[in-house]
Amino acid sequence: MKFKSPIFAFFFSLTALSAVQAQQLQTETPEQSKRKSYIEALSNPNPWVDSVFKKLNRRQKIAQLFFVRAHTDMGKVFEDSIGRVVKKERIGGLVFFQGGPGRQAILTNKYQALARVPLLITSDGEWGLGMRLDSTISYPYQMALGAVQDKELIYKMGQEVAKDYKRIGMHMNLAPDVDVNNNPKNPVINYRSFGENKYNVTAKASAYMRGMQDGGLLVSLKHFPGHGDTDVDSHYDLPNLPFSKERLDSLEIYPFRALIKEGAAGVMIAHMNIPALDNTPNMPSTLSKPIVTGILKEELGFKGIVISDAMGMKGVVKYFKDGEADVMGIIAGNDILELSENSARAIKLVRKAVKEGRIPMERINESVKKILTAKYWAGLNVKDSVNENNVYADVNRPESKVLLQQLADASMTLLRGKQYLKTLSAEKRTIIISIGSPQVSIFQEDLGKYYKNSVFFTLDKTANANAIAKVLREIGNFDQVIVGIHDTRNRPGNGMVLSADLKMFIKSMADQNAIFALFANPYNIAALPGLENSKVLLVAYQKEDFMQRAAAAVLKNQLIPSGKLPVTVNATFKYGAGE
């Protein structure tokens, strides 16, 4: 979708353009345009924002604060129901979930045509469009990016993600995740975090954020004030953070403070109970005025868009039911409430709260102007539509795929065996085993092209002693043993399932000079005793083909691994490890 720059749109909308102004417009460089951020736009007079704002009645202003769920994989009945919500309720925007890029472009045009005020379109894209959409690019998870030492690659990723989002008509990415994952048992953040070190998290998130914002995309840091140190998933319950304000301020809040100073456009609020910041019983941070307004807006000085996490999650509605959470979310200071359980009910209840004096209309107006300014900054003041042709090709650009492999290559983390790797020979008899993979892997195929005198074996994650014995009988005939350990789940969290017999086999091979590549979250090393004794241990973070190719390149001595472990696994492999 081709939007004119905010500065162009601003002057274009004025009828009295002077010749001098026109000349200035023509000579403005891309670098000058790039520096004009959304945060800066909030403090500038804006005739378009003022004009739209004045045309909205009280109910329509309230509706601008609500963003509802959209899909392109749930059929026409669902799609039409969202169209009716757009037309009738006049909501502020949409959050797209699963579907396909071409279908989403078409549906976005349909929904925008139904809207009186253009919709701000968002989605979760922590690793790009592929987090939600099929046939699109998924960049490495943030845990792998935490290992990358070249921040410029992550900046470029942000720029590529911005191109993809804008191409299909989206204006805001609900990313990056800036949670400091200092709890290995975290079930909901984990691999979505850049790691356990607040400085590393901040540096990598900064590069990603700047890439997206320089590319014309709004962002949302999440999940304020920090969701990294919990073992409870807020989708299903309300997590409790029992830490002092001093601890939270120095650790969890650190990345938010730093990135707000760098001009972050948005911040998403977590559903967390944090007594040190608000001692109201069972109070989620999303609904807490002391946290949202007191800390985020006043203490940290954040001027941008404040977005709630999904308002249907148990962490926020468990104790505040029947729409009360929506009302309290606005009182707390959120500008956008995403995915209310019932947006029509919520709008009605907020109107009632305004009439009763619970919510000053100034509180609503403040948020509406922020949202309208975001729409203006994204180019929505100029009527346009998404080009529905060649969408697949345009979001699968060759340069994006090259960058994807570069990021994977840069993440490779060698925990053991730098010198031993040099002894590997392409001529020696080599057995290449994939554990957890039901069929021959890309990793094996890539290595097999180099190690000409090699054979492949696969052992499923449930392999028993009999299956393993067949492999053991062959191992004695080979000079080199290479083992890939694959987590085949779509989300590489903790608790990778391998049979007890496989774990014994891994320990035995580690004691016998085997070379290991782990295609899994590094936390899983702690559940595989013996790997610390292996001759070579390479962490490749996740199962995807680009990681398998990168790992194979390392084991062919064609790529020098430069990644550093972004988390502490155990006493042997700590944060920053990497030969």
XYZ file of N, CA, C and O in Angstrom, residues 8-150:
572
model
N 4.158 15.203 3.452
C 3.519 15.417 2.150
C 2.014 15.508 2.317
O 1.361 16.409 1.783
N 1.472 14.575 3.081
C 0.021 14.540 3.249
C -0.491 15.815 3.919
O -1.549 16.346 3.574
N 0.295 16.315 4.880
C -0.107 17.510 5.603
C -0.240 18.702 4.667
O -1.254 19.385 4.625
N 0.812 18.948 3.857
C 0.775 20.088 2.959
C -0.239 19.874 1.828
O -0.871 20.805 1.363
N -0.364 18.630 1.390
C -1.296 18.331 0.303
C -2.729 18.653 0.706
O -3.545 19.070 -0.119
N -3.021 18.442 2.013
C -4.396 18.646 2.471
C -4.749 20.125 2.609
O -5.903 20.481 2.726
N -3.757 20.983 2.640
C -4.022 22.417 2.741
C -4.272 23.011 1.352
O -3.607 22.660 0.384
N -5.222 23.892 1.237
C -5.565 24.456 -0.069
C -4.619 25.590 -0.470
O -4.471 25.889 -1.654
N -4.008 26.235 0.505
C -3.167 27.399 0.219
C -1.695 27.040 0.297
O -0.980 27.451 1.180
N -1.230 26.258 -0.648
C 0.192 25.880 -0.691
C 0.975 27.000 -1.376
O 0.702 27.344 -2.519
N 1.923 27.558 -0.681
C 2.745 28.598 -1.309
C 3.806 27.966 -2.188
O 4.139 26.794 -2.050
N 4.352 28.719 -3.091
C 5.405 28.217 -3.981
C 6.633 27.817 -3.173
O 7.306 26.838 -3.484
N 6.912 28.589 -2.106
C 8.075 28.277 -1.269
C 7.879 26.937 -0.578
O 8.772 26.095 -0.521
N 6.669 26.752 -0.036
C 6.373 25.487 0.638
C 6.482 24.326 -0.323
O 7.000 23.260 0.016
N 5.975 24.522 -1.545
C 6.029 23.448 -2.535
C 7.474 23.093 -2.855
O 7.828 21.919 -2.992
N 8.326 24.135 -2.963
C 9.730 23.886 -3.262
C 10.392 23.124 -2.119
O 11.175 22.199 -2.321
N 10.067 23.503 -0.866
C 10.611 22.803 0.292
C 10.194 21.338 0.279
O 10.962 20.444 0.621
N 8.943 21.121 -0.090
C 8.420 19.757 -0.139
C 9.197 18.917 -1.144
O 9.577 17.784 -0.872
N 9.483 19.500 -2.311
C 10.171 18.763 -3.365
C 11.613 18.455 -2.990
O 12.166 17.447 -3.407
N 12.246 19.318 -2.204
C 13.660 19.141 -1.907
C 13.898 18.383 -0.608
O 15.031 18.136 -0.239
N 12.858 18.004 0.107
C 13.031 17.247 1.353
C 13.627 15.879 1.063
O 13.165 15.156 0.191
N 14.684 15.549 1.772
C 15.353 14.268 1.552
C 14.659 13.160 2.333
O 13.980 13.434 3.327
N 14.838 11.901 1.892
C 14.279 10.776 2.657
C 14.777 10.765 4.090
O 14.041 10.419 5.005
N 16.045 11.170 4.307
C 16.612 11.172 5.652
C 15.892 12.181 6.538
O 15.583 11.914 7.701
N 15.578 13.354 5.961
C 14.841 14.358 6.726
C 13.445 13.857 7.070
O 12.967 14.030 8.188
N 12.797 13.228 6.120
C 11.448 12.708 6.343
C 11.450 11.630 7.410
O 10.562 11.565 8.253
N 12.483 10.781 7.397
C 12.569 9.652 8.319
C 12.622 10.118 9.767
O 12.144 9.439 10.665
N 13.228 11.294 9.987
C 13.428 11.760 11.362
C 12.144 12.288 11.986
O 12.101 12.529 13.184
N 11.118 12.508 11.189
C 9.870 13.048 11.724
C 9.031 11.894 12.269
O 8.337 11.206 11.547
N 9.106 11.689 13.576
C 8.477 10.527 14.203
C 7.027 10.803 14.565
O 6.565 11.951 14.558
N 6.336 9.727 14.917
C 4.957 9.860 15.389
C 4.908 10.708 16.656
O 4.006 11.540 16.817
N 5.852 10.495 17.566
C 5.872 11.256 18.815
C 5.994 12.747 18.521
O 5.315 13.577 19.135
N 6.828 13.120 17.547
C 6.951 14.527 17.158
C 5.653 15.040 16.551
O 5.248 16.178 16.785
N 4.991 14.167 15.786
C 3.733 14.574 15.141
C 2.659 14.929 16.160
O 1.790 15.767 15.892
N 2.711 14.299 17.335
C 1.693 14.569 18.359
C 1.705 16.016 18.841
O 0.679 16.532 19.292
N 2.856 16.659 18.766
C 2.963 18.026 19.283
C 2.795 19.081 18.204
O 2.872 20.276 18.480
N 2.566 18.640 16.963
C 2.395 19.595 15.861
C 0.915 19.853 15.575
O 0.097 18.928 15.655
N 0.539 21.062 15.227
C -0.843 21.335 14.821
C -1.210 20.463 13.621
O -0.399 20.245 12.726
N -2.444 19.972 13.597
C -2.820 19.042 12.533
C -4.263 19.302 12.105
O -5.211 18.840 12.757
N -4.449 20.034 11.018
C -5.805 20.367 10.560
C -6.652 19.137 10.264
O -7.857 19.140 10.517
N -6.059 18.080 9.709
C -6.843 16.871 9.394
C -7.373 16.224 10.662
O -8.555 15.868 10.751
N -6.510 16.075 11.658
C -6.937 15.493 12.934
C -8.042 16.338 13.551
O -9.074 15.813 14.004
N -7.850 17.645 13.577
C -8.860 18.535 14.171
C -10.188 18.432 13.432
O -11.262 18.410 14.051
N -10.123 18.357 12.106
C -11.340 18.299 11.298
C -12.121 17.016 11.576
O -13.347 17.059 11.774
N -11.423 15.884 11.581
C -12.104 14.610 11.838
C -12.650 14.573 13.258
O -13.787 14.143 13.498
N -11.846 15.036 14.208
C -12.247 15.021 15.614
C -13.549 15.795 15.821
O -14.454 15.339 16.538
N -13.663 16.958 15.195
C -14.842 17.810 15.389
C -16.111 17.182 14.820
O -17.218 17.517 15.255
N -15.962 16.277 13.857
C -17.133 15.649 13.243
C -17.660 14.451 14.042
O -18.745 13.945 13.741
N -16.893 14.007 15.024
C -17.302 12.835 15.797
C -18.149 13.231 16.993
O -17.808 14.161 17.734
N -19.265 12.509 17.186
C -20.039 12.724 18.399
C -19.422 11.912 19.540
O -18.429 11.188 19.354
N -20.014 11.995 20.722
C -19.424 11.345 21.897
C -19.295 9.841 21.717
O -18.250 9.257 22.004
N -20.323 9.213 21.209
C -20.274 7.765 21.031
C -19.213 7.369 20.015
O -18.492 6.380 20.188
N -19.120 8.127 18.937
C -18.140 7.819 17.890
C -16.708 8.016 18.381
O -15.799 7.275 17.979
N -16.502 8.992 19.248
C -15.173 9.169 19.837
C -14.797 7.952 20.693
O -13.679 7.432 20.595
N -15.722 7.511 21.507
C -15.465 6.344 22.355
C -15.150 5.121 21.503
O -14.241 4.343 21.805
N -15.868 4.956 20.410
C -15.681 3.785 19.544
C -14.287 3.746 18.930
O -13.767 2.665 18.616
N -13.659 4.929 18.754
C -12.318 4.963 18.173
C -11.290 4.244 19.047
O -10.239 3.818 18.569
N -11.597 4.064 20.315
C -10.662 3.434 21.248
C -10.687 1.915 21.170
O -9.852 1.247 21.801
N -11.610 1.347 20.395
C -11.776 -0.108 20.376
C -11.311 -0.711 19.051
O -11.699 -0.268 17.975
N -10.479 -1.754 19.170
C -9.949 -2.497 18.029
C -10.398 -3.949 18.162
O -10.211 -4.548 19.228
N -10.985 -4.499 17.102
C -11.524 -5.858 17.179
C -10.733 -6.816 16.307
O -9.964 -6.425 15.437
N -10.945 -8.081 16.549
C -10.237 -9.170 15.876
C -10.752 -9.363 14.454
O -11.949 -9.312 14.189
N -9.801 -9.615 13.530
C -10.159 -9.944 12.152
C -9.334 -11.144 11.694
O -8.208 -11.342 12.144
N -9.923 -11.960 10.826
C -9.276 -13.154 10.272
C -9.603 -13.245 8.789
O -10.619 -12.729 8.333
N -8.756 -13.983 8.054
C -9.143 -14.355 6.695
C -9.164 -15.871 6.538
O -9.174 -16.375 5.411
N -9.188 -16.588 7.652
C -9.232 -18.056 7.569
C -10.445 -18.635 8.298
O -10.479 -19.822 8.596
N -11.446 -17.788 8.564
C -12.607 -18.254 9.318
C -13.906 -18.193 8.530
O -14.991 -18.340 9.098
N -13.814 -17.949 7.231
C -15.000 -18.011 6.393
C -15.736 -16.695 6.255
O -15.520 -15.739 7.001
N -16.646 -16.681 5.290
C -17.343 -15.451 4.926
C -18.285 -14.961 6.028
O -18.459 -13.745 6.212
N -18.898 -15.879 6.754
C -19.834 -15.463 7.813
C -19.101 -14.618 8.854
O -19.584 -13.551 9.267
N -17.919 -15.086 9.265
C -17.138 -14.325 10.243
C -16.681 -12.996 9.641
O -16.790 -11.940 10.279
N -16.174 -13.041 8.409
C -15.698 -11.818 7.763
C -16.811 -10.780 7.667
O -16.602 -9.593 7.942
N -18.000 -11.224 7.291
C -19.134 -10.296 7.162
C -19.558 -9.735 8.518
O -19.970 -8.574 8.618
N -19.424 -10.552 9.565
C -19.804 -10.076 10.901
C -18.887 -8.938 11.343
O -19.347 -7.970 11.967
N -17.610 -9.040 11.017
C -16.681 -7.957 11.359
C -16.993 -6.719 10.512
O -16.910 -5.582 10.999
N -17.380 -6.932 9.257
C -17.782 -5.812 8.417
C -18.944 -5.043 9.030
O -18.973 -3.800 8.994
N -19.892 -5.770 9.595
C -21.039 -5.111 10.246
C -20.596 -4.315 11.467
O -21.123 -3.225 11.738
N -19.629 -4.857 12.219
C -19.105 -4.137 13.383
C -18.419 -2.841 12.941
O -18.622 -1.777 13.536
N -17.633 -2.927 11.881
C -16.945 -1.745 11.351
C -17.953 -0.674 10.963
O -17.798 0.509 11.301
N -18.982 -1.076 10.273
C -19.964 -0.124 9.746
C -20.871 0.438 10.838
O -21.127 1.652 10.886
N -21.336 -0.433 11.721
C -22.310 -0.014 12.728
C -21.665 0.664 13.933
O -22.118 1.713 14.388
N -20.597 0.034 14.458
C -20.009 0.544 15.698
C -18.978 1.644 15.456
O -18.644 2.399 16.363
N -18.472 1.732 14.224
C -17.474 2.740 13.860
C -16.236 2.682 14.755
O -15.757 3.703 15.269
N -15.743 1.487 14.958
C -14.564 1.249 15.783
C -13.330 1.904 15.176
O -13.322 2.297 14.008
N -12.258 1.962 15.991
C -11.053 2.654 15.545
C -10.129 1.834 14.677
O -9.388 2.386 13.865
N -10.152 0.504 14.852
C -9.216 -0.292 14.068
C -9.427 -1.772 14.225
O -10.346 -2.237 14.903
N -8.539 -2.522 13.576
C -8.620 -3.980 13.553
C -7.269 -4.574 13.925
O -6.219 -4.002 13.640
N -7.335 -5.756 14.538
C -6.142 -6.547 14.813
C -6.289 -7.841 14.021
O -7.147 -8.675 14.345
N -5.487 -8.000 12.978
C -5.602 -9.195 12.147
C -4.853 -10.365 12.774
O -3.757 -10.213 13.313
N -5.471 -11.538 12.642
C -4.863 -12.779 13.107
C -4.638 -13.690 11.898
O -4.226 -13.231 10.853
N -4.892 -14.987 12.032
C -4.501 -15.938 10.999
C -5.213 -15.703 9.661
O -6.345 -15.234 9.615
N -4.486 -16.097 8.605
C -5.021 -15.986 7.261
C -3.883 -15.936 6.260
O -2.806 -16.479 6.499
N -4.125 -15.284 5.136
C -3.113 -15.171 4.090
C -2.963 -13.732 3.645
O -3.905 -12.932 3.770
N -1.801 -13.351 3.106
C -1.549 -11.946 2.763
C -2.444 -11.410 1.654
O -2.933 -10.275 1.740
N -2.678 -12.213 0.603
C -3.540 -11.758 -0.483
C -4.968 -11.573 -0.018
O -5.626 -10.565 -0.334
N -5.464 -12.531 0.733
C -6.825 -12.439 1.277
C -6.953 -11.254 2.220
O -7.976 -10.555 2.244
N -5.913 -11.002 3.010
C -5.983 -9.881 3.947
C -6.000 -8.544 3.211
O -6.713 -7.621 3.619
N -5.235 -8.432 2.147
C -5.245 -7.190 1.364
C -6.644 -6.906 0.817
O -7.143 -5.770 0.899
N -7.286 -7.939 0.292
C -8.639 -7.788 -0.262
C -9.634 -7.407 0.827
O -10.458 -6.491 0.664
N -9.538 -8.101 1.961
C -10.492 -7.847 3.045
C -10.260 -6.470 3.663
O -11.215 -5.794 4.063
N -8.995 -6.054 3.739
C -8.698 -4.715 4.259
C -9.361 -3.639 3.405
O -9.957 -2.688 3.931
N -9.296 -3.790 2.095
C -9.966 -2.826 1.214
C -11.470 -2.799 1.480
O -12.097 -1.735 1.498
N -12.037 -3.976 1.679
C -13.477 -4.070 1.944
C -13.831 -3.356 3.243
O -14.794 -2.566 3.300
N -13.048 -3.610 4.289
C -13.340 -3.005 5.590
C -13.105 -1.490 5.566
O -13.884 -0.722 6.149
N -12.042 -1.047 4.906
C -11.780 0.393 4.844
C -12.899 1.125 4.093
O -13.251 2.253 4.445
N -13.470 0.457 3.081
C -14.567 1.070 2.331
C -15.810 1.244 3.191
O -16.641 2.127 2.936
N -15.944 0.408 4.212
C -17.102 0.478 5.108
C -16.929 1.507 6.225
O -17.898 1.880 6.888
N -15.703 1.950 6.446
C -15.406 2.812 7.586
C -15.598 4.283 7.254
O -15.157 4.746 6.198
N -16.241 5.019 8.152
C -16.380 6.473 7.977
C -15.043 7.166 8.257
O -14.651 8.088 7.547
N -14.370 6.720 9.339
C -13.018 7.184 9.651
C -12.092 6.019 9.336
O -12.351 4.892 9.769
N -11.027 6.238 8.587
C -10.163 5.111 8.202
C -9.721 4.286 9.409
O -9.468 4.826 10.489
N -9.632 2.994 9.203
C -9.248 2.067 10.269
C -7.733 1.988 10.391
O -7.020 1.924 9.383
N -7.242 1.963 11.629
C -5.831 1.665 11.869
C -5.718 0.140 11.952
O -6.376 -0.497 12.776
N -4.893 -0.438 11.084
C -4.805 -1.899 10.980
C -3.510 -2.376 11.629
O -2.424 -1.876 11.326
N -3.631 -3.355 12.524
C -2.485 -3.861 13.274
C -2.473 -5.385 13.267
O -3.448 -6.034 12.890
N -1.352 -5.938 13.723
C -1.289 -7.365 14.053
C -0.032 -7.610 14.871
O 0.846 -6.752 14.959
N 0.038 -8.785 15.493
C 1.254 -9.213 16.189
C 2.229 -9.748 15.158
O 1.933 -10.744 14.501
N 3.390 -9.128 15.060
C 4.388 -9.607 14.102
C 5.774 -9.594 14.712
O 6.694 -9.006 14.148
N 5.931 -10.248 15.847
C 7.224 -10.235 16.527
C 8.318 -10.788 15.629
O 9.455 -10.338 15.673
N 7.963 -11.787 14.811
C 8.940 -12.298 13.840
C 8.443 -12.089 12.410
O 8.742 -12.842 11.503
N 7.681 -11.001 12.220
C 7.219 -10.638 10.898
C 5.826 -11.153 10.596
O 5.131 -11.692 11.458
N 5.403 -11.000 9.338
C 4.064 -11.424 8.926
C 3.806 -12.892 9.231
O 2.679 -13.301 9.504
N 4.870 -13.695 9.169
C 4.714 -15.131 9.363
C 4.225 -15.525 10.737
O 3.826 -16.675 10.946
N 4.223 -14.596 11.706
C 3.671 -14.921 13.020
C 2.180 -15.209 12.919
O 1.636 -15.966 13.716
N 1.523 -14.609 11.909
C 0.071 -14.781 11.771
C -0.347 -15.319 10.404
O -1.377 -15.997 10.312
N 0.413 -15.024 9.354
C -0.076 -15.300 8.003
C 0.694 -16.415 7.324
O 1.931 -16.497 7.437
N -0.028 -17.250 6.602
C 0.623 -18.302 5.829
C 1.324 -17.694 4.612
O 1.097 -16.535 4.246
N 2.210 -18.456 3.999
C 2.933 -18.081 2.772
C 3.629 -16.726 2.872
O 3.710 -15.979 1.898
N 4.101 -16.393 4.073
C 4.871 -15.169 4.286
C 6.145 -15.532 5.046
O 6.303 -16.658 5.507
N 7.028 -14.572 5.200
C 8.323 -14.830 5.831
C 8.225 -14.715 7.347
O 7.692 -13.740 7.880
N 8.761 -15.735 8.032
C 8.958 -15.694 9.477
C 10.442 -15.509 9.734
O 11.248 -16.377 9.376
N 10.802 -14.390 10.326
C 12.190 -14.180 10.714
C 12.476 -14.971 11.990
O 11.551 -15.498 12.625
N 13.740 -15.100 12.391
C 14.031 -15.863 13.615
C 13.304 -15.283 14.825
O 13.056 -14.076 14.908
N 12.984 -16.173 15.772
C 12.388 -15.714 17.025
C 13.380 -14.813 17.755
O 14.593 -14.871 17.548
N 12.857 -13.989 18.644
C 13.705 -13.004 19.311
C 14.802 -13.654 20.153
O 15.871 -13.063 20.331
N 14.577 -14.858 20.676
C 15.631 -15.536 21.436
C 16.864 -15.740 20.566
O 17.993 -15.514 21.008
N 16.659 -16.156 19.312
C 17.786 -16.329 18.389
C 18.421 -14.987 18.056
O 19.649 -14.864 17.966
N 17.604 -13.956 17.878
C 18.134 -12.635 17.570
C 18.937 -12.069 18.741
O 19.853 -11.260 18.544
N 18.601 -12.504 19.946
C 19.374 -12.080 21.112
C 20.807 -12.548 21.054
O 21.691 -11.970 21.696
N 21.065 -13.611 20.274
C 22.428 -14.135 20.120
C 23.216 -13.388 19.058
O 24.454 -13.457 19.036
N 22.521 -12.688 18.175
C 23.169 -12.006 17.043
C 23.951 -10.794 17.542
O 23.432 -9.979 18.309
N 25.200 -10.662 17.088
C 26.044 -9.558 17.539
C 25.983 -8.340 16.617
O 26.341 -7.233 17.026
N 25.536 -8.538 15.403
C 25.456 -7.439 14.431
C 24.050 -6.839 14.456
O 23.128 -7.328 13.818
